[in-house]
């Protein structure tokens, strides 16, 4: 801008400029004041969240928490995305059994691999947790870290969920995406703390949830640093490193994050310890569970479910001050908008 | 402000306001353009850093890296703070042996505890790595996570290093603080990746280095979720969980960060695997070692040192394109300004 050629603005012009600025600021405030949790219906759950965030971010509140301590942890399966009727990662494992079968002719006759190859979920189920772990170990190891990441990315980019015929990354809950964004806008650092495999979530966590890989805590296999084809590589071994579930969740939080969350969100009894640990800290805390009550828009299951059992936590919620989020009542929409 | 009572500003006043704004902007630009690595002398090390950061942050460069992939990892002992003549954490452990001695009368006659109680470092040293681990296990477990954090914080807030008579948190390297800040200003996420205990660094990492606890990767003991005095707590167990050293460093990076760094900085042969792993990724990479060459301002040691041995890495640096930072030549000042 050449100032010498610019016509000096009149006093009225200056006032007008000021008015426009005030108007712009006012307009932006209104825009920011738009409901950040638009997919949450008014009710006790939404109220509890809004009041909690207001309290811990208000410097004049007795409940104020420094931004660096605003740690929020979310379970993944059933809390951020669909887990019913079967955990996504197990489906990935069964598909990988099929992919790897030519290298393992013995699987044709050996359970639980035979069951996985024949889509015989009863046979797989009959092998129990031991059988499932055998499948997970066989399908989640033997590759480099980079190769496994690519396998997961490819699978999640192409495999559709049976009931909804959508990619799993499209079956994430819109109200939770809004909550994650709302927390981050209020200075929170958001983490996934899941019983699922850390390497299964990381390839999609940033794009899907805005949560970078280093803020994902999960179960893992042992990895080894080796030379492979003359290049240093991390090789995934057929051995459990850590199970980040139940009482493992607070441990995973300690080892990985090193700070106690002030908000934790789960959906099953497996999340109780994470939420107990969160609530036991000093100052104001918030613990929440998704209750899957919506057979029409998603699924309805709780006390006697084969995945995501919500039973003890339902009984203890009131006494412990935990918020039970009723999917049917509390969520205006369920899945992420496409 | 009551606009009706305000005298409309003259045209000249408006121009003047504009001039002041332009001046202020210009001044700020100059301030930002001040040398971000002021404590680094001009030379090949500083040049390598500046050129690397310029290349990976320039969207028109073939070496451009998205901000989310700008991961930088730093060893701690000898790379960010003093490690000579003995790792700080071992001194903490020896002091804790003295604190805990009344509960362990047998230590008076049993090595390596006897040696630690009598400041007989020869006796402690004679017990080898096995003895040192025995001391670390006895002094780093048996408390809750919160209690241990408090112990570490108290010790680091009061204990002075022998040669410099300063707190250990004051014996951090000024050029490295500038480098950490410079990297962050250029969109990098900075991590500590140390052989030291994760719980020993976290209490001071944010205040000292601007690195939050969740961006610290280190060695750890097993932790258990238990009820203690009727409250859920994490209890530190006398059992190694993970040794984040040598070939453990790339593994720690994988499990904790989940992305390969593009810049890694160490100071000893124990950092070679971290730097090899970093350099083996695609695209432009930078690997650096601090070479302790300054007996006057700090210490001079390398090939045959009892801590922070820099030997193989010195021999392989040229062939591998690693940058050897010569403390005496490359650093204008050594310690953080008080």
XYZ file of C-alpha atoms in Angstrom:
676
model
C 0.000 0.000 0.000
C 1.383 3.390 -0.915
C 0.401 5.618 1.986
C 1.076 8.874 0.126
C -1.570 8.027 -2.465
C -4.119 7.009 0.116
C -6.809 9.579 0.851
C -6.696 10.367 4.554
C -9.772 8.790 6.125
C -12.231 11.230 7.679
C -13.136 11.184 11.359
C -16.477 9.682 10.364
C -14.614 7.041 8.353
C -12.615 6.143 11.405
C -15.755 5.736 13.480
C -17.258 3.612 10.730
C -14.138 1.430 10.699
C -14.485 1.051 14.438
C -18.117 0.093 14.053
C -17.269 -2.542 11.441
C -14.599 -3.975 13.718
C -17.008 -4.120 16.660
C -19.597 -5.756 14.425
C -17.063 -8.300 13.152
C -15.957 -9.182 16.670
C -19.587 -9.490 17.774
C -20.364 -11.701 14.770
C -17.400 -13.978 15.485
C -18.507 -14.325 19.098
C -21.924 -15.412 17.915
C -20.345 -17.890 15.491
C -18.156 -19.316 18.273
C -21.156 -19.458 20.546
C -22.867 -21.888 18.148
C -23.478 -25.173 19.974
C -20.170 -27.074 19.982
C -22.081 -30.234 20.956
C -24.829 -29.883 18.353
C -25.374 -33.654 18.093
C -25.997 -33.959 21.832
C -29.592 -33.558 22.980
C -30.229 -31.276 25.937
C -30.280 -33.360 29.111
C -28.209 -34.350 32.139
C -25.290 -35.818 30.128
C -24.732 -32.759 27.977
C -25.245 -30.530 31.010
C -22.631 -32.445 33.003
C -20.073 -32.079 30.204
C -20.690 -28.361 29.647
C -20.609 -27.581 33.367
C -17.435 -29.592 33.885
C -15.568 -27.896 31.032
C -16.788 -24.466 32.138
C -15.607 -25.109 35.711
C -12.117 -26.416 34.924
C -11.393 -23.695 32.345
C -12.638 -20.709 34.393
C -9.635 -19.114 36.092
C -11.905 -17.716 38.783
C -13.396 -21.106 39.581
C -12.241 -23.181 42.546
C -12.190 -26.092 40.079
C -9.789 -24.403 37.635
C -7.227 -26.754 36.060
C -4.075 -25.578 34.246
C -4.220 -26.411 30.504
C -1.230 -28.773 30.810
C -3.226 -30.946 33.237
C -6.353 -31.112 31.092
C -5.892 -34.717 30.034
C -8.923 -36.541 28.596
C -8.857 -40.266 27.814
C -11.306 -42.166 25.620
C -11.757 -45.867 25.139
C -12.082 -46.686 21.423
C -14.294 -49.744 20.719
C -17.895 -48.898 21.605
C -16.909 -45.452 22.874
C -15.619 -43.765 19.719
C -16.672 -46.278 17.059
C -18.893 -49.332 16.616
C -17.771 -52.514 18.413
C -20.847 -54.693 17.862
C -21.339 -57.530 16.974
C -17.596 -58.178 16.976
C -14.498 -56.082 17.633
C -13.192 -54.689 14.337
C -9.674 -55.856 15.063
C -10.784 -59.498 15.323
C -12.376 -59.243 11.866
C -9.094 -57.868 10.588
C -7.311 -60.813 12.211
C -9.713 -63.365 10.632
C -9.215 -61.776 7.209
C -5.467 -61.896 7.710
C -5.719 -65.618 8.526
C -7.180 -66.036 5.029
C -4.428 -63.909 3.478
C -1.659 -65.816 5.253
C -3.251 -69.283 4.850
C -1.197 -70.307 1.771
C 1.938 -70.046 3.946
C 0.264 -72.150 6.687
C -1.282 -75.303 5.125
C -1.720 -76.720 8.657
C -4.372 -74.085 9.406
C -6.869 -75.937 7.148
C -7.283 -78.580 9.797
C -6.317 -76.767 12.982
C -8.653 -74.715 15.201
C -9.167 -71.873 15.706
C -7.600 -71.151 12.290
C -9.883 -73.611 10.514
C -12.895 -71.756 11.943
C -11.550 -68.382 10.829
C -10.904 -69.717 7.312
C -14.440 -71.120 7.087
C -16.158 -68.093 8.696
C -17.262 -70.491 11.439
C -17.419 -68.037 14.340
C -18.807 -70.738 16.641
C -15.643 -72.772 16.224
C -13.481 -69.705 16.772
C -15.526 -68.780 19.840
C -15.192 -72.296 21.208
C -11.422 -71.831 21.308
C -11.911 -69.148 23.950
C -9.579 -66.267 24.734
C -6.592 -68.587 24.281
C -7.634 -69.349 20.712
C -8.338 -65.716 19.916
C -4.920 -64.736 21.235
C -3.366 -67.432 19.059
C -5.021 -65.861 16.027
C -3.984 -62.360 17.065
C -0.363 -63.434 17.589
C -0.213 -65.246 14.245
C -1.699 -62.309 12.349
C -0.156 -59.341 14.167
C 3.495 -60.386 14.098
C 6.186 -61.460 11.675
C 6.126 -58.191 9.746
C 7.992 -54.937 10.173
C 6.202 -52.060 11.854
C 5.892 -50.283 8.504
C 4.468 -53.357 6.739
C 1.874 -53.896 9.465
C 0.808 -50.259 9.322
C 0.241 -50.646 5.592
C -1.792 -53.863 6.077
C -4.056 -52.153 8.600
C -4.462 -49.032 6.467
C -5.386 -51.086 3.390
C -7.882 -53.206 5.295
C -9.617 -50.265 6.976
C -9.774 -48.400 3.655
C -11.670 -51.231 1.952
C -13.625 -53.325 4.475
C -17.251 -52.511 5.222
C -19.215 -53.244 8.371
C -21.967 -55.826 7.827
C -25.051 -54.003 9.177
C -24.310 -50.497 7.942
C -22.313 -51.237 4.770
C -19.918 -48.424 5.646
C -16.185 -48.341 6.343
C -15.362 -48.685 10.047
C -13.807 -45.220 9.996
C -17.230 -43.951 8.926
C -18.870 -45.661 11.901
C -17.389 -43.268 14.429
C -19.826 -41.398 16.637
C -20.568 -37.816 15.614
C -21.321 -36.652 19.199
C -17.914 -37.950 20.293
C -16.108 -36.210 17.416
C -17.785 -33.008 18.583
C -16.802 -33.692 22.190
C -13.155 -34.364 21.249
C -13.015 -31.123 19.251
C -14.771 -29.209 22.030
C -12.305 -30.474 24.639
C -9.326 -29.588 22.446
C -10.769 -26.119 21.820
C -10.816 -25.778 25.608
C -7.155 -26.645 26.028
C -7.520 -30.391 26.639
C -5.127 -32.936 25.198
C -7.179 -35.929 24.018
C -5.954 -39.530 24.153
C -7.291 -42.910 23.103
C -6.818 -45.528 25.844
C -8.066 -48.793 24.411
C -7.835 -52.506 25.035
C -7.362 -52.831 21.287
C -4.000 -52.971 19.571
C -2.093 -49.712 19.539
C -0.823 -50.454 16.026
C -4.349 -51.116 14.776
C -5.649 -47.670 15.780
C -2.674 -45.444 15.055
C -2.869 -45.538 11.248
C -6.319 -43.903 11.343
C -6.384 -42.007 14.648
C -5.224 -38.625 13.376
C -7.433 -38.483 10.293
C -10.470 -40.015 12.004
C -10.362 -38.455 15.480
C -7.759 -35.687 15.277
C -5.688 -37.729 17.755
C -2.043 -38.194 16.675
C -0.441 -41.679 16.940
C 1.635 -40.677 19.976
C -1.608 -39.975 21.862
C -2.893 -43.510 21.355
C -2.406 -45.967 24.235
C -3.277 -49.602 23.617
C -2.268 -53.238 23.805
C 0.922 -54.194 22.006
C 3.182 -57.022 20.924
C 6.903 -57.054 21.640
C 8.971 -55.368 18.930
C 12.631 -55.928 18.141
C 15.161 -53.706 16.429
C 16.771 -55.792 13.679
C 18.632 -55.397 10.420
C 16.306 -56.481 7.616
C 17.478 -56.505 3.987
C 20.447 -54.446 5.173
C 18.255 -51.743 6.707
C 17.382 -51.168 10.371
C 13.761 -52.118 10.988
C 11.360 -52.838 13.821
C 10.044 -56.378 13.656
C 6.817 -57.370 15.411
C 7.250 -60.520 17.510
C 4.594 -63.166 18.363
C 4.650 -62.209 22.036
C 2.395 -59.966 24.104
C 4.101 -56.819 25.368
C 1.205 -55.252 27.275
C -2.551 -55.746 27.642
C -4.063 -52.316 28.041
C -7.395 -53.455 29.437
C -9.235 -53.316 32.775
C -6.609 -52.737 35.505
C -4.107 -52.375 32.657
C -5.680 -49.094 31.568
C -4.510 -46.960 34.513
C -1.104 -48.633 34.153
C -0.984 -47.809 30.437
C -1.972 -44.230 31.266
C 0.847 -43.994 33.822
C 3.523 -45.483 31.585
C 2.453 -43.654 28.463
C 0.951 -40.335 29.520
C 2.438 -39.904 32.984
C -0.427 -37.747 34.227
C -3.797 -38.668 35.668
C -6.698 -37.718 33.369
C -9.370 -35.340 34.635
C -11.951 -36.744 32.211
C -12.323 -40.354 31.109
C -14.947 -41.865 28.818
C -15.616 -45.567 28.353
C -18.506 -47.859 27.558
C -17.985 -51.125 29.415
C -16.951 -52.673 32.709
C -13.447 -52.947 31.214
C -13.229 -49.158 31.505
C -14.109 -49.051 35.209
C -10.535 -48.992 36.483
C -9.592 -46.165 34.119
C -12.542 -44.160 35.348
C -11.973 -45.034 39.023
C -8.358 -43.903 38.688
C -9.437 -40.695 36.965
C -12.082 -39.885 39.590
C -9.752 -40.621 42.518
C -7.548 -37.622 41.722
C -7.891 -34.328 43.552
C -10.183 -31.613 42.255
C -13.116 -31.856 39.920
C -13.294 -34.905 37.639
C -15.670 -36.360 35.098
C -16.222 -40.039 34.287
C -18.634 -41.148 31.573
C -19.893 -44.343 29.945
C -21.711 -44.752 26.636
C -24.781 -46.949 27.175
C -25.728 -48.661 23.897
C -29.516 -48.333 23.994
C -30.306 -47.724 20.358
C -31.218 -50.874 18.422
C -32.544 -48.790 15.528
C -29.713 -46.409 14.861
C -26.898 -48.640 16.208
C -27.247 -51.569 18.654
C -28.756 -52.145 22.089
C -26.684 -54.229 24.516
C -25.360 -54.012 28.042
C -25.465 -56.477 30.944
C -25.051 -59.812 29.202
C -23.314 -58.879 26.009
C -20.467 -60.846 24.414
C -18.726 -57.556 23.645
C -18.664 -54.345 25.668
C -20.501 -55.681 28.721
C -21.861 -52.783 30.791
C -23.107 -54.302 34.018
C -21.248 -53.496 37.235
C -20.593 -49.974 36.005
C -24.350 -49.450 35.505
C -25.012 -50.563 39.078
C -22.277 -48.384 40.566
C -22.739 -45.273 38.410
C -25.024 -43.315 40.722
C -23.034 -43.997 43.869
C -19.793 -43.041 42.131
C -21.079 -39.983 40.294
C -20.410 -41.511 36.877
C -22.426 -40.168 33.959
C -24.248 -42.789 31.903
C -24.745 -41.446 28.398
C -27.889 -42.968 26.897
C -27.242 -43.260 23.164
C -30.931 -43.207 22.259
C -31.866 -40.263 24.468
C -28.650 -38.248 24.566
C -27.447 -38.395 20.963
C -29.297 -36.458 18.269
C -27.335 -38.273 15.588
C -25.099 -41.305 16.003
C -22.654 -41.646 13.127
C -20.239 -39.155 11.655
C -21.617 -37.095 8.814
C -20.285 -38.076 5.438
C -15.313 3.092 26.085
C -18.135 5.496 25.448
C -17.909 6.311 21.752
C -20.184 9.379 21.974
C -17.767 11.077 24.341
C -14.721 10.226 22.269
C -13.335 12.943 20.051
C -13.273 11.661 16.471
C -9.659 11.075 15.471
C -8.303 13.341 12.758
C -7.166 12.070 9.389
C -3.606 12.762 10.405
C -4.166 10.798 13.607
C -5.369 7.844 11.583
C -2.278 7.962 9.409
C -0.123 8.164 12.489
C -1.896 5.116 13.942
C -1.225 3.259 10.711
C 2.420 4.256 10.834
C 2.761 3.009 14.397
C 1.163 -0.298 13.413
C 3.524 -0.696 10.454
C 6.455 0.143 12.689
C 5.322 -2.351 15.316
C 4.935 -5.120 12.739
C 8.357 -4.313 11.262
C 9.915 -4.345 14.730
C 8.370 -7.712 15.567
C 9.670 -9.176 12.299
C 13.158 -8.010 13.189
C 12.796 -9.500 16.666
C 11.700 -12.848 15.173
C 14.551 -12.736 12.726
C 17.038 -12.551 15.621
C 19.237 -15.657 15.701
C 17.132 -18.487 17.195
C 20.349 -20.428 17.868
C 22.274 -17.553 19.423
C 24.351 -19.847 21.651
C 25.589 -21.864 18.672
C 28.763 -20.630 16.991
C 28.754 -20.380 13.210
C 30.153 -23.587 11.762
C 29.192 -26.874 10.124
C 26.941 -28.081 13.001
C 24.797 -24.955 13.130
C 24.724 -24.835 9.323
C 23.523 -28.452 9.135
C 20.684 -27.745 11.580
C 19.540 -24.532 9.888
C 19.661 -26.079 6.414
C 17.781 -29.170 7.548
C 14.981 -27.208 9.205
C 14.734 -24.863 6.224
C 14.469 -27.815 3.821
C 11.822 -29.816 5.678
C 9.620 -26.762 6.378
C 9.730 -25.246 2.871
C 6.607 -26.350 1.015
C 8.417 -25.874 -2.285
C 11.326 -28.068 -1.243
C 11.626 -31.694 -2.374
C 12.483 -32.422 1.275
C 9.260 -30.918 2.672
C 7.777 -32.827 5.632
C 4.225 -32.351 6.910
C 4.168 -30.811 10.420
C 2.582 -33.949 11.898
C 5.645 -35.974 10.814
C 8.180 -33.531 12.221
C 9.203 -35.702 15.158
C 12.490 -34.886 16.921
C 13.934 -37.121 19.652
C 16.623 -36.191 22.166
C 18.571 -38.359 24.547
C 18.695 -36.730 28.014
C 21.886 -37.550 29.983
C 24.835 -35.868 28.273
C 22.655 -34.562 25.452
C 20.321 -32.173 27.277
C 21.979 -32.015 30.715
C 25.211 -32.979 32.475
C 25.856 -36.715 32.925
C 29.465 -36.607 34.150
C 30.999 -37.911 36.383
C 27.952 -40.022 37.268
C 24.386 -40.228 35.990
C 22.152 -37.990 38.104
C 19.631 -40.754 38.644
C 22.243 -42.997 40.297
C 23.060 -40.208 42.774
C 19.349 -39.961 43.523
C 19.281 -43.723 44.067
C 22.291 -43.615 46.439
C 20.681 -40.798 48.433
C 17.481 -42.812 48.623
C 19.430 -45.795 49.973
C 20.413 -43.512 52.874
C 16.824 -42.352 53.346
C 15.446 -45.886 53.337
C 18.304 -47.414 55.385
C 16.475 -47.331 58.761
C 13.899 -49.737 57.281
C 16.688 -52.017 55.986
C 19.224 -52.694 58.777
C 20.717 -55.483 56.632
C 22.042 -52.874 54.167
C 24.731 -51.860 56.682
C 26.626 -55.031 55.926
C 25.429 -55.916 52.445
C 26.941 -54.677 49.168
C 26.213 -52.722 47.090
C 24.032 -50.997 49.705
C 26.893 -50.744 52.214
C 28.956 -48.917 49.586
C 26.136 -46.490 48.807
C 25.653 -45.772 52.530
C 29.368 -45.089 52.990
C 29.806 -43.103 49.740
C 32.210 -45.834 48.678
C 31.690 -45.633 44.923
C 34.423 -48.210 44.331
C 32.442 -50.806 46.257
C 29.254 -49.874 44.409
C 31.102 -50.012 41.100
C 32.550 -53.420 41.975
C 29.004 -54.785 42.183
C 28.658 -54.146 38.438
C 25.453 -53.553 36.512
C 23.747 -56.252 38.601
C 24.486 -54.346 41.798
C 23.407 -51.026 40.323
C 20.130 -52.579 39.189
C 19.621 -53.951 42.698
C 19.974 -50.427 44.077
C 17.683 -48.978 41.407
C 15.009 -51.610 42.090
C 15.177 -51.095 45.858
C 14.955 -47.307 45.559
C 12.551 -46.882 42.633
C 9.758 -49.176 43.786
C 7.484 -49.750 46.750
C 5.835 -46.342 46.510
C 2.839 -45.080 44.620
C 3.414 -43.184 41.384
C 2.437 -39.939 43.112
C 4.803 -40.519 46.058
C 7.718 -41.292 43.774
C 7.061 -38.165 41.718
C 7.203 -36.134 44.916
C 10.475 -37.783 46.017
C 12.107 -36.996 42.666
C 10.815 -33.421 42.642
C 12.080 -32.770 46.170
C 15.510 -34.246 45.435
C 16.002 -32.324 42.186
C 14.863 -29.097 43.850
C 17.532 -29.345 46.549
C 20.539 -31.386 45.377
C 23.534 -29.631 43.810
C 26.044 -31.039 41.359
C 29.541 -31.373 42.843
C 31.676 -29.494 40.315
C 29.319 -26.636 39.471
C 27.396 -26.258 42.755
C 24.174 -25.802 40.814
C 20.919 -27.753 40.713
C 20.850 -30.409 37.989
C 17.967 -28.603 36.310
C 20.302 -25.614 36.005
C 22.923 -27.770 34.291
C 20.931 -28.118 31.106
C 22.581 -26.959 27.908
C 21.535 -23.512 26.665
C 22.218 -24.343 22.978
C 19.906 -27.366 23.271
C 17.130 -25.319 24.917
C 17.378 -22.968 21.951
C 17.331 -25.874 19.516
C 14.249 -27.425 21.167
C 12.423 -24.080 21.024
C 13.559 -23.486 17.436
C 12.288 -26.899 16.339
C 8.938 -26.363 18.057
C 8.632 -22.920 16.449
C 9.057 -24.756 13.152
C 6.246 -27.208 13.799
C 8.272 -30.036 15.310
C 7.068 -32.109 18.246
C 10.015 -32.667 20.588
C 10.509 -35.844 22.648
C 13.021 -37.061 25.199
C 14.120 -40.656 24.473
C 16.450 -41.633 27.290
C 17.954 -44.719 28.862
C 17.130 -43.075 32.181
C 13.964 -43.693 34.163
C 10.851 -42.189 32.630
C 9.530 -41.309 36.106
C 12.787 -39.545 36.999
C 12.591 -37.093 34.089
C 8.876 -36.409 33.854
C 8.551 -34.279 37.006
C 10.928 -31.662 35.529
C 10.608 -32.134 31.757
C 7.941 -29.529 31.085
C 9.405 -26.756 33.229
C 13.018 -27.477 32.234
C 12.732 -28.337 28.548
C 9.194 -27.403 27.535
C 8.579 -31.123 26.940
C 5.392 -32.438 28.595
C 5.522 -35.754 30.523
C 3.668 -37.624 27.783
C 6.512 -36.777 25.378
C 9.119 -38.432 27.583
C 10.164 -41.995 26.658
C 12.437 -43.858 29.052
C 13.150 -46.968 31.050
C 10.477 -48.039 33.507
C 9.534 -50.439 36.285
C 6.346 -52.473 36.228
C 3.378 -50.672 37.800
C 0.261 -52.214 39.306
C -3.190 -50.786 39.822
C -4.104 -51.443 43.459
C -6.388 -50.158 46.170
C -4.231 -48.371 48.744
C -5.772 -46.862 51.890
C -9.146 -47.360 50.217
C -8.161 -45.341 47.150
C -7.114 -46.584 43.697
C -3.395 -46.034 43.206
C -0.554 -47.071 40.943
C 2.126 -48.928 42.852
C 5.672 -49.200 41.495
C 6.962 -52.782 41.588
C 10.582 -53.989 41.994
C 10.644 -55.364 38.461
C 11.976 -53.929 35.197
C 9.261 -53.140 32.647
C 11.427 -51.845 29.811
C 15.024 -50.750 29.268
C 14.936 -47.874 26.819
C 18.596 -48.016 25.843
C 20.646 -48.948 22.772
C 18.447 -51.216 20.576
C 15.658 -50.460 23.066
C 15.460 -46.842 21.913
C 13.922 -47.477 18.480
C 11.566 -49.950 20.178
C 10.586 -47.343 22.785
C 10.014 -44.838 19.995
C 7.769 -47.311 18.157
C 5.722 -48.306 21.188
C 5.415 -44.790 22.579
C 5.476 -42.374 19.653
C 4.460 -44.642 16.793
C 6.243 -42.553 14.178
C 9.855 -42.542 13.014
C 11.689 -39.332 13.975
C 13.222 -37.193 11.245
C 15.779 -35.716 13.646
C 17.530 -37.500 16.512
C 20.179 -36.167 18.873
C 22.325 -38.246 21.217
C 25.791 -38.159 22.734
C 26.997 -41.741 23.095
C 27.215 -45.111 21.399
C 23.998 -46.002 23.258
C 22.213 -43.584 20.941
C 23.476 -45.164 17.721
C 20.452 -47.385 17.152
C 18.047 -44.480 17.643
C 19.969 -42.461 15.113
C 20.357 -45.371 12.667
C 16.599 -45.943 12.830
C 15.929 -42.240 12.297
C 18.303 -41.965 9.334
C 16.958 -45.137 7.676
C 13.587 -43.533 6.967
C 12.725 -42.063 3.593
C 13.386 -38.406 2.807
C 15.773 -36.006 4.447
C 16.953 -36.839 7.989
C 19.330 -35.425 10.549
C 21.297 -37.358 13.188
C 23.544 -35.582 15.697
C 25.820 -36.398 18.630
C 27.150 -34.058 21.308
C 30.904 -34.576 21.663
C 32.035 -33.561 25.157
C 35.271 -31.728 24.355
C 35.193 -28.929 26.885
C 37.107 -29.693 30.103
C 36.977 -26.039 31.127
C 33.304 -25.208 30.765
C 31.966 -28.780 31.275
C 33.888 -32.057 30.834
C 35.992 -33.722 28.154
C 35.391 -37.436 27.599
C 34.607 -39.839 24.786
C 36.200 -43.127 23.739
C 37.032 -44.706 27.068
C 34.622 -43.020 29.429
C 32.743 -44.780 32.233
C 29.635 -42.784 31.275
C 28.459 -41.671 27.838
C 31.121 -43.489 25.823
C 31.354 -41.991 22.338
C 33.580 -44.320 20.351
C 32.025 -46.345 17.523
C 29.759 -43.436 16.677
C 32.789 -41.151 16.261
C 34.361 -43.638 13.852
C 31.192 -44.105 11.825
C 29.945 -40.510 11.788
C 31.465 -39.398 8.479
C 30.445 -42.495 6.559
C 26.884 -42.262 7.922
C 26.441 -38.516 7.540
C 26.033 -37.982 11.278
C 26.834 -34.548 12.661
C 29.311 -34.476 15.549
C 28.653 -31.360 17.611
C 31.907 -30.240 19.234
C 30.923 -28.657 22.543
C 34.052 -26.507 22.740
C 33.921 -25.228 19.168
C 30.198 -25.247 18.435
C 28.679 -23.890 21.626
C 29.107 -20.217 22.514
C 27.756 -20.877 25.994
C 27.158 -24.229 27.648
C 24.701 -23.954 30.538
C 21.256 -22.415 30.695
C 21.204 -18.779 31.680
C 19.967 -18.187 35.200
